[in-house]
Tab-separated table of C-alpha atoms and ligand atoms in Angstrom:
chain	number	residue	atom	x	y	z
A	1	UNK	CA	67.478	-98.327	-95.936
A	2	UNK	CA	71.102	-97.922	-95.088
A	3	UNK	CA	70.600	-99.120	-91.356
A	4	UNK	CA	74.168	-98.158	-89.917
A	5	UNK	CA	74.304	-94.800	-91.732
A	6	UNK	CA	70.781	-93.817	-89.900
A	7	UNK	CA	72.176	-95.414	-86.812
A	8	UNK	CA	75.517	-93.124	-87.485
A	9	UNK	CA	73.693	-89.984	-87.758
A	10	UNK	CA	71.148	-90.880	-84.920
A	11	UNK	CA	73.722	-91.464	-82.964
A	12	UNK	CA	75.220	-87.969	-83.532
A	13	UNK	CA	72.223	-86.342	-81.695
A	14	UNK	CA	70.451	-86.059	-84.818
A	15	UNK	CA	66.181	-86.191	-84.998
A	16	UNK	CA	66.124	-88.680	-87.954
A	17	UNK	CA	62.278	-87.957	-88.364
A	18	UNK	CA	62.194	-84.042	-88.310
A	19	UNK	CA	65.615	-84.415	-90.725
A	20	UNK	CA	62.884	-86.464	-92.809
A	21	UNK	CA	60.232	-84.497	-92.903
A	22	UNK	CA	62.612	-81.296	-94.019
A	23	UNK	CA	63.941	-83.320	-96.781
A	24	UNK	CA	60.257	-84.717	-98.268
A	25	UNK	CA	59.166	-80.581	-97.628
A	26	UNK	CA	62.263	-79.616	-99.328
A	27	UNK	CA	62.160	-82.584	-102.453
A	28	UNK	CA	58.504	-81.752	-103.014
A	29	UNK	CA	59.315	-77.791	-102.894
A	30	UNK	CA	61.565	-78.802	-105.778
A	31	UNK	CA	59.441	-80.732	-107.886
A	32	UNK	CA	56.296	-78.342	-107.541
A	33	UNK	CA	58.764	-75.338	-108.559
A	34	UNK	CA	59.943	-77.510	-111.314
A	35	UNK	CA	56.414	-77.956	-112.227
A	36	UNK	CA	55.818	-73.929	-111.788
A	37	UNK	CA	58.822	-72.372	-113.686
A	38	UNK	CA	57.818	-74.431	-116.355
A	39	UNK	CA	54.786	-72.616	-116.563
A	40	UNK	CA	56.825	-68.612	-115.635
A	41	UNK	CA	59.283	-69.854	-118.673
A	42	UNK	CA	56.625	-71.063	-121.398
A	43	UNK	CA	55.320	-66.924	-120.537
A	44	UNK	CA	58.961	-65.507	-120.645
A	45	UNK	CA	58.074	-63.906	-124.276
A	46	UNK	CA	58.752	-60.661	-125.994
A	47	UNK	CA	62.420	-58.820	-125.653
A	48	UNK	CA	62.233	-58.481	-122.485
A	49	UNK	CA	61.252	-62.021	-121.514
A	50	UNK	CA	63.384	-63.897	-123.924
A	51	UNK	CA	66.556	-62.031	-122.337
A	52	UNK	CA	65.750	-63.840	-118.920
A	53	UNK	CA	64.358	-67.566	-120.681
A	54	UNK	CA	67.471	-68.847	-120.391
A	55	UNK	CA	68.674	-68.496	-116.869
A	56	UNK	CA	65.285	-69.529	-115.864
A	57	UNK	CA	65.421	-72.825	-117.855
A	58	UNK	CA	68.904	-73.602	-115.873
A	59	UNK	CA	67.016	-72.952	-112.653
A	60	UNK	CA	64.754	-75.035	-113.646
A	61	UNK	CA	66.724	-78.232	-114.792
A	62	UNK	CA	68.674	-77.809	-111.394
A	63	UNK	CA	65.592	-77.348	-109.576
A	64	UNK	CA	64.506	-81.421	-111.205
A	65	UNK	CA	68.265	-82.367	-110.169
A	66	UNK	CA	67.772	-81.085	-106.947
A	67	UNK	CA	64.616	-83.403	-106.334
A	68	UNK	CA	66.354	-86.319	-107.836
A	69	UNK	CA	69.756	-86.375	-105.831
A	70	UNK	CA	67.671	-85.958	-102.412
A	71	UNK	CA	65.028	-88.757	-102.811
A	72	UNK	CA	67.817	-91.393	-102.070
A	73	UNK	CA	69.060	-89.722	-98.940
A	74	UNK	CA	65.340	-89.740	-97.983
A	75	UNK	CA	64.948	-93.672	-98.667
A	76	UNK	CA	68.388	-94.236	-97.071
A	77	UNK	CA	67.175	-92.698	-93.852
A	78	UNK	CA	64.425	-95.192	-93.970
A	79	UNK	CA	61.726	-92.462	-94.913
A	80	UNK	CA	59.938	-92.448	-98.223
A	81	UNK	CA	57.761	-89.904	-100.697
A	82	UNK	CA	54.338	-89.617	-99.726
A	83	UNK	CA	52.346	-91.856	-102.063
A	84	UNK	CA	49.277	-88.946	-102.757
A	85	UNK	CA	50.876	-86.772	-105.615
A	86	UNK	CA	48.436	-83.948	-104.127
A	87	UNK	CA	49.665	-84.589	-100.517
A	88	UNK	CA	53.314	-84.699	-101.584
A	89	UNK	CA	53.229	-80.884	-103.781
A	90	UNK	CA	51.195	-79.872	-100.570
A	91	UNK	CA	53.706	-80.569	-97.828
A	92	UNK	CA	56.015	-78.326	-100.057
A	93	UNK	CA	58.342	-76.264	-97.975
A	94	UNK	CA	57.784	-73.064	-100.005
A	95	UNK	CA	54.662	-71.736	-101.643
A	96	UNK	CA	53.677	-72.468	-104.948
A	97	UNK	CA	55.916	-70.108	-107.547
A	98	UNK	CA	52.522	-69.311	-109.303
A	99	UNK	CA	52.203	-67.305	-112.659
A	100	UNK	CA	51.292	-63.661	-111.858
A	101	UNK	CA	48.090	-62.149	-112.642
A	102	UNK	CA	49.546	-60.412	-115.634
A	103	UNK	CA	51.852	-63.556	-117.220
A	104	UNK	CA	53.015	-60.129	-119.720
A	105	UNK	CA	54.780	-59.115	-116.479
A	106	UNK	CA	58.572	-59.676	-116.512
A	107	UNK	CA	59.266	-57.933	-113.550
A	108	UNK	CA	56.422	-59.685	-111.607
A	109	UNK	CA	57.326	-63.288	-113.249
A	110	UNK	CA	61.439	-62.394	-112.125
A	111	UNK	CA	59.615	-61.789	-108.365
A	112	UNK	CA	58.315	-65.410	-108.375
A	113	UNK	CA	61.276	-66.528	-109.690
A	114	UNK	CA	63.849	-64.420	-106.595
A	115	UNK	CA	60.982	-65.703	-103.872
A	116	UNK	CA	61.298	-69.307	-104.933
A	117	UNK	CA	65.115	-69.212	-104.783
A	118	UNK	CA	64.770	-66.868	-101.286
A	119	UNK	CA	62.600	-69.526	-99.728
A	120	UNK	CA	64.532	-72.031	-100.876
A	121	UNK	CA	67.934	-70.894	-99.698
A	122	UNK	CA	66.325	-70.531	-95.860
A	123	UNK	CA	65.476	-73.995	-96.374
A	124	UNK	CA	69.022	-75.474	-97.147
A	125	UNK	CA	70.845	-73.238	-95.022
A	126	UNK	CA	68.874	-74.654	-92.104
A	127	UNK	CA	69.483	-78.344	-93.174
A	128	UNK	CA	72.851	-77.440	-93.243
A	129	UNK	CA	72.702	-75.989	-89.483
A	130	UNK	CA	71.138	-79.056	-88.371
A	131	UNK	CA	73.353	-81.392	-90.044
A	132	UNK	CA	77.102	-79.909	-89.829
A	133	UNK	CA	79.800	-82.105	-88.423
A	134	UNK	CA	76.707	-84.936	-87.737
A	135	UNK	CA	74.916	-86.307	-90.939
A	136	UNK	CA	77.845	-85.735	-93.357
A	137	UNK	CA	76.673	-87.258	-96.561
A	138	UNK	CA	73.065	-84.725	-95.837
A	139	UNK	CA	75.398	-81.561	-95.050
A	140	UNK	CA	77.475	-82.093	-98.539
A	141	UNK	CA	74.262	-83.094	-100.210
A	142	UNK	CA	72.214	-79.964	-98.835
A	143	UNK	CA	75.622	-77.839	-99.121
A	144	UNK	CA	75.451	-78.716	-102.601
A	145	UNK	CA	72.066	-78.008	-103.657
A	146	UNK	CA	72.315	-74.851	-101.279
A	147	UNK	CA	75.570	-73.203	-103.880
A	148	UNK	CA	73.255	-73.912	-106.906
A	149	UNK	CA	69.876	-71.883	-105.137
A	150	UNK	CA	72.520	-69.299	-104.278
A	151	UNK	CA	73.391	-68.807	-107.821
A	152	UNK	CA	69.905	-68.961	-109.183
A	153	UNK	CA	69.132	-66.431	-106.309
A	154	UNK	CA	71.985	-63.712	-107.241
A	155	UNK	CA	71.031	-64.403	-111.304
A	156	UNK	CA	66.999	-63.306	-111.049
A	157	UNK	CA	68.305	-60.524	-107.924
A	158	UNK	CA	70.532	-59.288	-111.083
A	159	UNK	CA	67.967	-58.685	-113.317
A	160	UNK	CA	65.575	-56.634	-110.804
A	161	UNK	CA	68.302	-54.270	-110.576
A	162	UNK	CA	69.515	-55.136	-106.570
A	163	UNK	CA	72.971	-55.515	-107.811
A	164	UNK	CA	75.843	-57.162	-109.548
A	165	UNK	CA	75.997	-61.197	-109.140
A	166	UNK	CA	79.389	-61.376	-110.195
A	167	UNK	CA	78.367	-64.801	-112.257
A	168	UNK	CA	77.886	-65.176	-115.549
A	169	UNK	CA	75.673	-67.866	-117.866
A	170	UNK	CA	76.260	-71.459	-117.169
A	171	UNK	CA	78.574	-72.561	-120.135
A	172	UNK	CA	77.766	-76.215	-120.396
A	173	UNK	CA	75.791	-78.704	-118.414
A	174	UNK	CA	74.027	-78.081	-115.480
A	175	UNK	CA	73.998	-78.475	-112.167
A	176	UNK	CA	78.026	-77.766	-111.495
A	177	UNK	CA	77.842	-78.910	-107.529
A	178	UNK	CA	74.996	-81.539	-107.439
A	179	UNK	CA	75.910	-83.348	-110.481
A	180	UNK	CA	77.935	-85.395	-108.309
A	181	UNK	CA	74.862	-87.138	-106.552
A	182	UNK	CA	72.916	-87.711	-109.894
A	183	UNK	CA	74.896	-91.307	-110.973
B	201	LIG	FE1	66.313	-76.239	-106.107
């Protein structure tokens, strides 16, 4: 635990518990989607599906990056990961991106995949509310994740036909704003 840093941000008016328990919610909502879109990807088949594969691999990758760069914030705090596997995908912040009843369903799969980036959007916005101008090394870690769930947000809104993203693939490695927490 990094004693002064909690002190720091406790000291800023912060709740270091309810910051916590949104950052455990939030790590295991990104480990159980990471879990999940492995699942919507292996049934991303057929023209259709194979035109989307991609982007949702990239979500996915980030989505594991995204767990790894906040479990040391969470430890630093002096918190920890719940030590039940089944407890820890169940305090999830977001529901479970499950495969649709018809896995043939592109449209329906690129649904799951727009909720799970919708839900998880709310959920780093808010961190970032809570922890502006107080818990610095939080608000760039959550700012962070929060440009990458943007992206994967406007990429699967793009192919249900809401509108232009203005982005294009990722050209190269992943993870272009949280890379920097994942030494
Ligand atoms: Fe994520």
């Amino acid at each position: 635990m990094a004693k002064v840093a909690k002190e720091m941000v406790e000291k800023a008016g912060i709740d270091v518990n309810e910051l916590l328990k949104l950052l455990v919610n939030n790590a295991a909502a990104e480990l159980t989607t990471y879990y999940y879109y492995t699942i919507l990807r292996a049934n991303l088949i057929g023209l259709e599906g194979e035109g989307i594969k991609e982007i949702a691999e990239a979500a996915r990758i980030e989505d594991r990056n995204h767990f790894e760069a906040l479990v040391p914030r969470i430890y630093e705090l002096g918190g920890k990961l719940p030590e039940d596997m089944k407890a820890f995908h169940d305090c999830s912040a977001c529901p479970p991106a499950s495969l649709p009843k018809d896995p043939s369903d592109v449209q329906a799969i690129l649904k799951v995949l727009v909720e799970a980036e919708r839900c998880a959007v709310r959920g780093y916005t808010h961190i970032c509310n809570m922890t502006a101008g107080k818990d610095h090394r939080t608000y760039d870690l959550a700012l962070a994740i929060l440009n990458e769930e943007i992206e994967h947000e406007s990429w699967f809104s793009e192919f249900l036909g809401e509108g232009p993203s203005g982005h294009f693939m990722r050209r190269g490695e992943t993870s272009p704003f949280v890379r920097k927490f994942l030494t």
